[in-house]
Amino acid sequence: MALGLLGLGGHVPPVVVANAQVAEWAGVDENWIVERTGILERRYREPGTATSDLALNAAREALAVRPGAADRLGLIIVGTSTPDQPQPSTGAILQDKLGLSGFPAFDVNAVCSGFLYALAVADSMMSARLSGQGGEYALVVGADVYSSLMDPADRRTVSLFGDGAGAVLLGSVPEGYGVLDWRLVTHGEYRDLVEVTAGGTRRPLDAQAREAGEHLFRMKGRPVREYAMRTLPKVIGEALDSAGLRLEDVDRLILHQANTRMVEECYRELGVDPSRVPLTAPRFGNTAAASIPLTLRTEHERRPFRRGELLVLAGVGGGMTAGAVVVRWY
């Protein structure tokens, strides 16, 4: 059973946070932000907006491509590391907001790789008919609200992240199209490179943790970049090799938008023409698990994918995690 991306959706909140505001928060020059990151602005949620609210907008757009698809869903998976609440899952909340019930809906947390992990899980479950309900479609969402985790004084992170959501509707396509192969890896020995240390059972979120800033996002930028540069080419190559393809066959490379400079470094390292690598980081920043599906939707709107085009979706995230998914567009 071949499964393809039949519908795309994306949503960013309306609040635009320009570099001038970030520069004021972090005590840096605007030029420093542009030179180091290539990001010009990012979007922040409005007060009271939750991750599931962003996800709902993206999901509705993806579902609208196939009228009646919502009634034939058999699976919802949300990739997120900023859930609405510790429990239940944002997937369950999203299912209810869509007015649906009775089939599996859950979250996957692989930080910025979350959408790729969710897509691979959905592909596996639908291909093996493991969703339990026999639905025709799966809804895979990447959504995050990283503004909730930012330390405004930390120039290394507050300059990078924004909020957003992206979604894909996964369903049956002819053999030879759709998801051809994928590769996922986790290297837990590097788990301290990207983390929010408080809020779980190891470090409760108490007054002491808040005072120490342990409820906020922390990242060791240089080691993360080094991990990305050595791991991304490897997982992309392995996924393509498993599908019997080469990098030269790829029409468009949809990379996680960690920041503009890292995307540029990655396509130079791979030897890929920049015209084949869409950029949304300048406008939206790093939207974590939303980054890849949001870029997919934005690129399809700018220059629609043609039947038969070969796409590779790839990125890295905390954990450390990485993944690549090879897709033949239908």
Short mmCIF file of C-alpha atoms in Angstrom, two decimals:
data_model
loop_
_atom_site.label_atom_id
_atom_site.label_comp_id
_atom_site.label_asym_id
_atom_site.label_seq_id
_atom_site.Cartn_x
_atom_site.Cartn_y
_atom_site.Cartn_z
CA MET A 1 0.00 0.00 0.00
CA ALA A 2 1.61 3.25 -1.15
CA LEU A 3 0.82 6.37 0.87
CA GLY A 4 1.23 9.89 -0.45
CA LEU A 5 0.85 13.47 0.70
CA LEU A 6 -2.60 14.36 -0.61
CA GLY A 7 -3.17 17.64 1.20
CA LEU A 8 -0.98 20.31 2.77
CA GLY A 9 -1.83 22.90 5.40
CA GLY A 10 0.04 25.56 7.31
CA HIS A 11 -0.60 28.28 9.83
CA VAL A 12 1.41 30.97 11.57
CA PRO A 13 -0.04 33.31 14.20
CA PRO A 14 -0.53 37.00 13.34
CA VAL A 15 1.93 38.60 15.78
CA VAL A 16 5.10 39.53 13.86
CA VAL A 17 8.24 39.85 15.99
CA ALA A 18 10.87 41.74 14.02
CA ASN A 19 14.60 41.69 14.67
CA ALA A 20 14.40 45.16 16.21
CA GLN A 21 12.32 43.76 19.06
CA VAL A 22 14.60 40.75 19.56
CA ALA A 23 17.66 43.02 19.52
CA GLU A 24 16.11 45.12 22.27
CA TRP A 25 15.31 42.07 24.40
CA ALA A 26 18.70 40.43 24.01
CA GLY A 27 20.89 43.54 23.94
CA VAL A 28 22.36 42.86 20.51
CA ASP A 29 22.51 44.69 17.20
CA GLU A 30 19.97 43.79 14.51
CA ASN A 31 22.84 43.18 12.08
CA TRP A 32 24.23 40.52 14.43
CA ILE A 33 20.96 38.60 14.17
CA VAL A 34 20.85 38.78 10.38
CA GLU A 35 24.52 37.89 9.93
CA ARG A 36 24.41 34.93 12.33
CA THR A 37 20.98 33.54 11.49
CA GLY A 38 19.62 35.06 8.28
CA ILE A 39 16.25 35.40 10.04
CA LEU A 40 14.38 38.68 9.52
CA GLU A 41 11.24 38.06 11.57
CA ARG A 42 9.26 35.35 13.32
CA ARG A 43 5.65 34.87 14.50
CA TYR A 44 4.45 34.60 18.08
CA ARG A 45 1.10 33.36 19.32
CA GLU A 46 -1.46 35.72 20.76
CA PRO A 47 -2.19 35.39 24.51
CA GLY A 48 -4.35 32.36 25.23
CA THR A 49 -3.44 30.56 22.00
CA ALA A 50 -2.34 26.94 22.48
CA THR A 51 -0.41 24.56 20.24
CA SER A 52 -3.63 22.75 19.33
CA ASP A 53 -5.15 26.02 18.09
CA LEU A 54 -2.34 26.48 15.58
CA ALA A 55 -2.55 22.78 14.68
CA LEU A 56 -6.30 23.05 14.10
CA ASN A 57 -5.89 25.75 11.46
CA ALA A 58 -3.21 23.78 9.61
CA ALA A 59 -5.22 20.56 9.88
CA ARG A 60 -8.37 22.11 8.47
CA GLU A 61 -6.45 23.44 5.47
CA ALA A 62 -4.91 20.03 4.76
CA LEU A 63 -8.25 18.26 5.14
CA ALA A 64 -10.03 20.74 2.85
CA VAL A 65 -8.03 19.47 -0.12
CA ARG A 66 -10.08 16.25 -0.01
CA PRO A 67 -13.72 17.05 0.83
CA GLY A 68 -15.09 14.48 3.26
CA ALA A 69 -11.62 13.29 4.29
CA ALA A 70 -12.19 14.22 7.93
CA ASP A 71 -15.00 11.67 8.15
CA ARG A 72 -12.67 8.98 6.81
CA LEU A 73 -9.66 9.62 9.04
CA GLY A 74 -8.17 6.63 10.81
CA LEU A 75 -5.22 8.27 12.56
CA ILE A 76 -3.94 11.61 13.89
CA ILE A 77 -0.34 12.08 14.99
CA VAL A 78 0.98 15.41 16.24
CA GLY A 79 4.71 16.05 16.37
CA THR A 80 5.29 18.57 19.14
CA SER A 81 7.57 19.32 22.08
CA THR A 82 5.35 22.14 23.36
CA PRO A 83 2.04 20.35 24.05
CA ASP A 84 -1.04 22.16 25.30
CA GLN A 85 -0.59 20.46 28.67
CA PRO A 86 1.36 17.49 30.11
CA GLN A 87 -1.64 15.24 29.49
CA PRO A 88 -3.70 14.30 27.58
CA SER A 89 -1.94 14.50 24.24
CA THR A 90 -2.33 17.44 21.89
CA GLY A 91 -3.37 14.83 19.31
CA ALA A 92 -6.39 13.92 21.44
CA ILE A 93 -7.24 17.59 21.91
CA LEU A 94 -6.94 18.22 18.17
CA GLN A 95 -9.17 15.23 17.40
CA ASP A 96 -11.87 16.68 19.64
CA LYS A 97 -11.53 20.17 18.15
CA LEU A 98 -12.05 18.63 14.71
CA GLY A 99 -15.28 17.06 16.00
CA LEU A 100 -13.92 13.53 15.58
CA SER A 101 -13.64 10.48 17.84
CA GLY A 102 -12.94 6.79 18.08
CA PHE A 103 -9.59 6.29 16.31
CA PRO A 104 -5.96 6.65 17.48
CA ALA A 105 -4.75 10.20 18.10
CA PHE A 106 -1.49 10.84 19.92
CA ASP A 107 1.75 12.85 20.06
CA VAL A 108 5.34 12.19 19.08
CA ASN A 109 8.13 14.21 20.72
CA ALA A 110 11.37 14.24 18.75
CA VAL A 111 11.74 18.02 19.13
CA CYS A 112 12.47 19.61 15.73
CA SER A 113 12.50 16.16 14.07
CA GLY A 114 9.00 15.50 15.42
CA PHE A 115 7.15 15.83 12.13
CA LEU A 116 9.49 13.40 10.37
CA TYR A 117 9.08 10.86 13.18
CA ALA A 118 5.30 11.31 13.13
CA LEU A 119 5.20 10.88 9.35
CA ALA A 120 7.25 7.67 9.54
CA VAL A 121 5.01 6.27 12.30
CA ALA A 122 1.88 7.13 10.31
CA ASP A 123 3.32 5.55 7.17
CA SER A 124 4.12 2.37 9.11
CA MET A 125 0.74 2.16 10.84
CA MET A 126 -1.33 2.87 7.74
CA SER A 127 0.74 0.57 5.53
CA ALA A 128 0.35 -2.28 8.02
CA ARG A 129 -3.30 -1.41 8.75
CA LEU A 130 -2.38 -0.90 12.39
CA SER A 131 -4.56 2.15 13.01
CA GLY A 132 -7.30 -0.20 14.17
CA GLN A 133 -10.18 1.59 12.47
CA GLY A 134 -9.51 1.05 8.78
CA GLY A 135 -9.69 4.76 7.98
CA GLU A 136 -8.61 5.84 4.51
CA TYR A 137 -6.51 8.78 5.66
CA ALA A 138 -4.02 9.84 8.32
CA LEU A 139 -3.48 13.41 9.49
CA VAL A 140 0.12 14.19 10.43
CA VAL A 141 0.79 17.54 12.09
CA GLY A 142 3.88 19.38 13.28
CA ALA A 143 3.06 22.22 15.68
CA ASP A 144 5.03 24.14 18.27
CA VAL A 145 4.83 27.29 20.38
CA TYR A 146 8.46 27.94 21.22
CA SER A 147 7.74 31.51 22.27
CA SER A 148 6.50 29.88 25.49
CA LEU A 149 10.01 28.55 26.18
CA MET A 150 12.14 31.53 25.19
CA ASP A 151 14.46 33.45 27.48
CA PRO A 152 14.33 36.93 25.91
CA ALA A 153 17.83 37.67 27.21
CA ASP A 154 19.38 34.61 25.52
CA ARG A 155 20.42 35.95 22.12
CA ARG A 156 21.46 32.49 20.92
CA THR A 157 17.89 31.16 21.04
CA VAL A 158 15.41 34.05 21.11
CA SER A 159 16.75 35.21 17.74
CA LEU A 160 15.91 31.84 16.17
CA PHE A 161 12.49 30.57 17.16
CA GLY A 162 8.91 31.31 16.17
CA ASP A 163 5.51 29.65 16.47
CA GLY A 164 3.61 27.77 13.78
CA ALA A 165 1.95 24.60 12.55
CA GLY A 166 1.98 22.50 9.41
CA ALA A 167 -0.07 19.46 8.42
CA VAL A 168 -0.25 16.79 5.74
CA LEU A 169 -3.08 14.48 4.78
CA LEU A 170 -1.70 11.03 4.10
CA GLY A 171 -3.63 8.62 1.88
CA SER A 172 -3.42 5.93 -0.77
CA VAL A 173 -1.62 6.64 -4.08
CA PRO A 174 -0.50 4.38 -6.94
CA GLU A 175 2.61 2.25 -6.38
CA GLY A 176 5.80 4.14 -7.13
CA TYR A 177 4.43 7.37 -5.67
CA GLY A 178 4.15 8.72 -2.15
CA VAL A 179 6.49 7.82 0.72
CA LEU A 180 9.20 5.64 -0.82
CA ASP A 181 11.50 5.24 2.17
CA TRP A 182 12.73 6.90 5.32
CA ARG A 183 15.54 6.85 7.83
CA LEU A 184 15.37 7.94 11.48
CA VAL A 185 18.17 8.04 14.06
CA THR A 186 18.54 9.06 17.69
CA HIS A 187 21.83 9.67 19.51
CA GLY A 188 20.79 9.96 23.14
CA GLU A 189 24.35 10.54 24.28
CA TYR A 190 23.92 14.10 22.99
CA ARG A 191 20.65 14.73 24.80
CA ASP A 192 22.05 17.71 26.73
CA LEU A 193 22.71 19.75 23.57
CA VAL A 194 19.05 20.80 23.35
CA GLU A 195 16.84 20.72 26.42
CA VAL A 196 14.30 22.17 28.81
CA THR A 197 15.46 20.67 32.08
CA ALA A 198 12.51 21.40 34.40
CA GLY A 199 8.88 20.36 34.20
CA GLY A 200 9.19 16.57 34.31
CA THR A 201 9.73 13.96 37.01
CA ARG A 202 13.50 14.46 37.15
CA ARG A 203 13.27 18.18 37.86
CA PRO A 204 9.84 19.39 39.00
CA LEU A 205 8.77 22.84 37.90
CA ASP A 206 8.90 24.61 41.24
CA ALA A 207 9.83 28.15 42.30
CA GLN A 208 13.50 27.22 42.53
CA ALA A 209 13.53 25.84 38.98
CA ARG A 210 11.80 28.95 37.65
CA GLU A 211 14.23 31.24 39.42
CA ALA A 212 17.11 29.31 37.82
CA GLY A 213 15.47 29.55 34.39
CA GLU A 214 15.31 25.77 34.07
CA HIS A 215 11.82 25.95 32.55
CA LEU A 216 13.27 27.74 29.50
CA PHE A 217 14.81 26.36 26.33
CA ARG A 218 18.60 25.97 26.21
CA MET A 219 20.77 24.96 23.27
CA LYS A 220 24.49 24.51 22.70
CA GLY A 221 24.62 26.05 19.26
CA ARG A 222 28.00 25.00 17.92
CA PRO A 223 27.76 21.29 18.86
CA VAL A 224 24.22 21.22 17.42
CA ARG A 225 25.47 22.64 14.13
CA GLU A 226 28.32 20.13 14.05
CA TYR A 227 25.87 17.27 14.72
CA ALA A 228 23.60 18.48 11.94
CA MET A 229 26.40 18.79 9.41
CA ARG A 230 27.70 15.27 9.98
CA THR A 231 24.33 13.54 10.48
CA LEU A 232 22.01 15.11 7.90
CA PRO A 233 24.03 14.11 4.81
CA LYS A 234 24.29 10.58 6.23
CA VAL A 235 20.55 10.05 6.85
CA ILE A 236 19.63 11.65 3.53
CA GLY A 237 22.07 9.38 1.72
CA GLU A 238 20.85 6.27 3.54
CA ALA A 239 17.17 7.02 2.85
CA LEU A 240 17.87 7.63 -0.84
CA ASP A 241 20.06 4.55 -1.11
CA SER A 242 17.35 2.41 0.48
CA ALA A 243 14.90 3.74 -2.13
CA GLY A 244 17.35 2.98 -4.94
CA LEU A 245 17.88 6.67 -5.69
CA ARG A 246 20.67 9.25 -5.67
CA LEU A 247 20.89 12.84 -4.52
CA GLU A 248 21.07 13.91 -8.17
CA ASP A 249 17.54 12.51 -8.64
CA VAL A 250 16.03 14.86 -6.05
CA ASP A 251 13.98 17.74 -7.45
CA ARG A 252 13.46 19.62 -4.18
CA LEU A 253 15.04 19.24 -0.76
CA ILE A 254 12.76 20.35 2.09
CA LEU A 255 15.05 20.94 5.04
CA HIS A 256 14.22 21.79 8.64
CA GLN A 257 14.59 25.55 8.86
CA ALA A 258 16.87 25.67 11.90
CA ASN A 259 18.06 29.01 10.59
CA THR A 260 18.93 30.39 7.18
CA ARG A 261 22.68 30.03 7.63
CA MET A 262 22.45 26.36 8.64
CA VAL A 263 20.22 25.56 5.66
CA GLU A 264 22.73 27.29 3.38
CA GLU A 265 25.62 25.38 4.94
CA CYS A 266 23.75 22.11 4.51
CA TYR A 267 22.98 22.51 0.81
CA ARG A 268 26.56 23.61 0.15
CA GLU A 269 27.85 20.54 2.01
CA LEU A 270 25.56 18.33 -0.08
CA GLY A 271 26.39 20.10 -3.33
CA VAL A 272 22.72 20.84 -4.02
CA ASP A 273 21.71 23.86 -6.09
CA PRO A 274 20.02 26.43 -3.79
CA SER A 275 17.14 26.78 -6.26
CA ARG A 276 16.10 23.26 -5.18
CA VAL A 277 16.05 24.15 -1.46
CA PRO A 278 13.14 26.33 -0.28
CA LEU A 279 13.72 28.85 2.51
CA THR A 280 11.09 29.93 5.02
CA ALA A 281 13.43 30.70 7.93
CA PRO A 282 13.83 34.38 6.96
CA ARG A 283 10.07 34.95 7.41
CA PHE A 284 9.12 32.45 10.10
CA GLY A 285 12.32 31.56 11.94
CA ASN A 286 12.72 28.08 13.38
CA THR A 287 9.21 26.74 14.04
CA ALA A 288 10.54 23.42 15.41
CA ALA A 289 8.31 20.46 14.42
CA ALA A 290 6.19 22.78 12.24
CA SER A 291 9.17 23.78 10.13
CA ILE A 292 9.12 21.03 7.47
CA PRO A 293 5.35 20.79 6.83
CA LEU A 294 5.06 24.58 6.91
CA THR A 295 7.86 24.85 4.35
CA LEU A 296 6.20 22.16 2.23
CA ARG A 297 2.93 24.07 2.17
CA THR A 298 4.62 27.44 1.51
CA GLU A 299 6.71 26.02 -1.34
CA HIS A 300 3.71 24.27 -2.91
CA GLU A 301 1.87 27.59 -2.86
CA ARG A 302 4.83 29.39 -4.43
CA ARG A 303 5.67 26.77 -7.06
CA PRO A 304 3.28 23.79 -7.01
CA PHE A 305 4.83 20.34 -6.90
CA ARG A 306 4.36 18.41 -10.13
CA ARG A 307 3.34 14.76 -10.34
CA GLY A 308 6.45 12.61 -10.27
CA GLU A 309 8.70 15.16 -8.56
CA LEU A 310 11.09 13.61 -6.07
CA LEU A 311 11.24 15.31 -2.68
CA VAL A 312 13.40 14.66 0.35
CA LEU A 313 12.23 15.98 3.72
CA ALA A 314 15.06 16.07 6.25
CA GLY A 315 16.09 17.63 9.53
CA VAL A 316 17.59 17.30 12.98
CA GLY A 317 16.21 17.93 16.46
CA GLY A 318 16.90 17.58 20.13
CA GLY A 319 17.63 14.16 21.50
CA MET A 320 19.67 14.35 19.37
CA THR A 321 17.46 13.11 16.55
CA ALA A 322 17.55 13.23 12.77
CA GLY A 323 15.50 11.92 9.90
CA ALA A 324 14.93 11.91 6.16
CA VAL A 325 11.80 10.90 4.24
CA VAL A 326 11.83 10.30 0.47
CA VAL A 327 8.58 11.18 -1.30
CA ARG A 328 7.48 10.92 -4.93
CA TRP A 329 4.79 13.57 -5.36
CA TYR A 330 1.40 12.42 -6.64
#
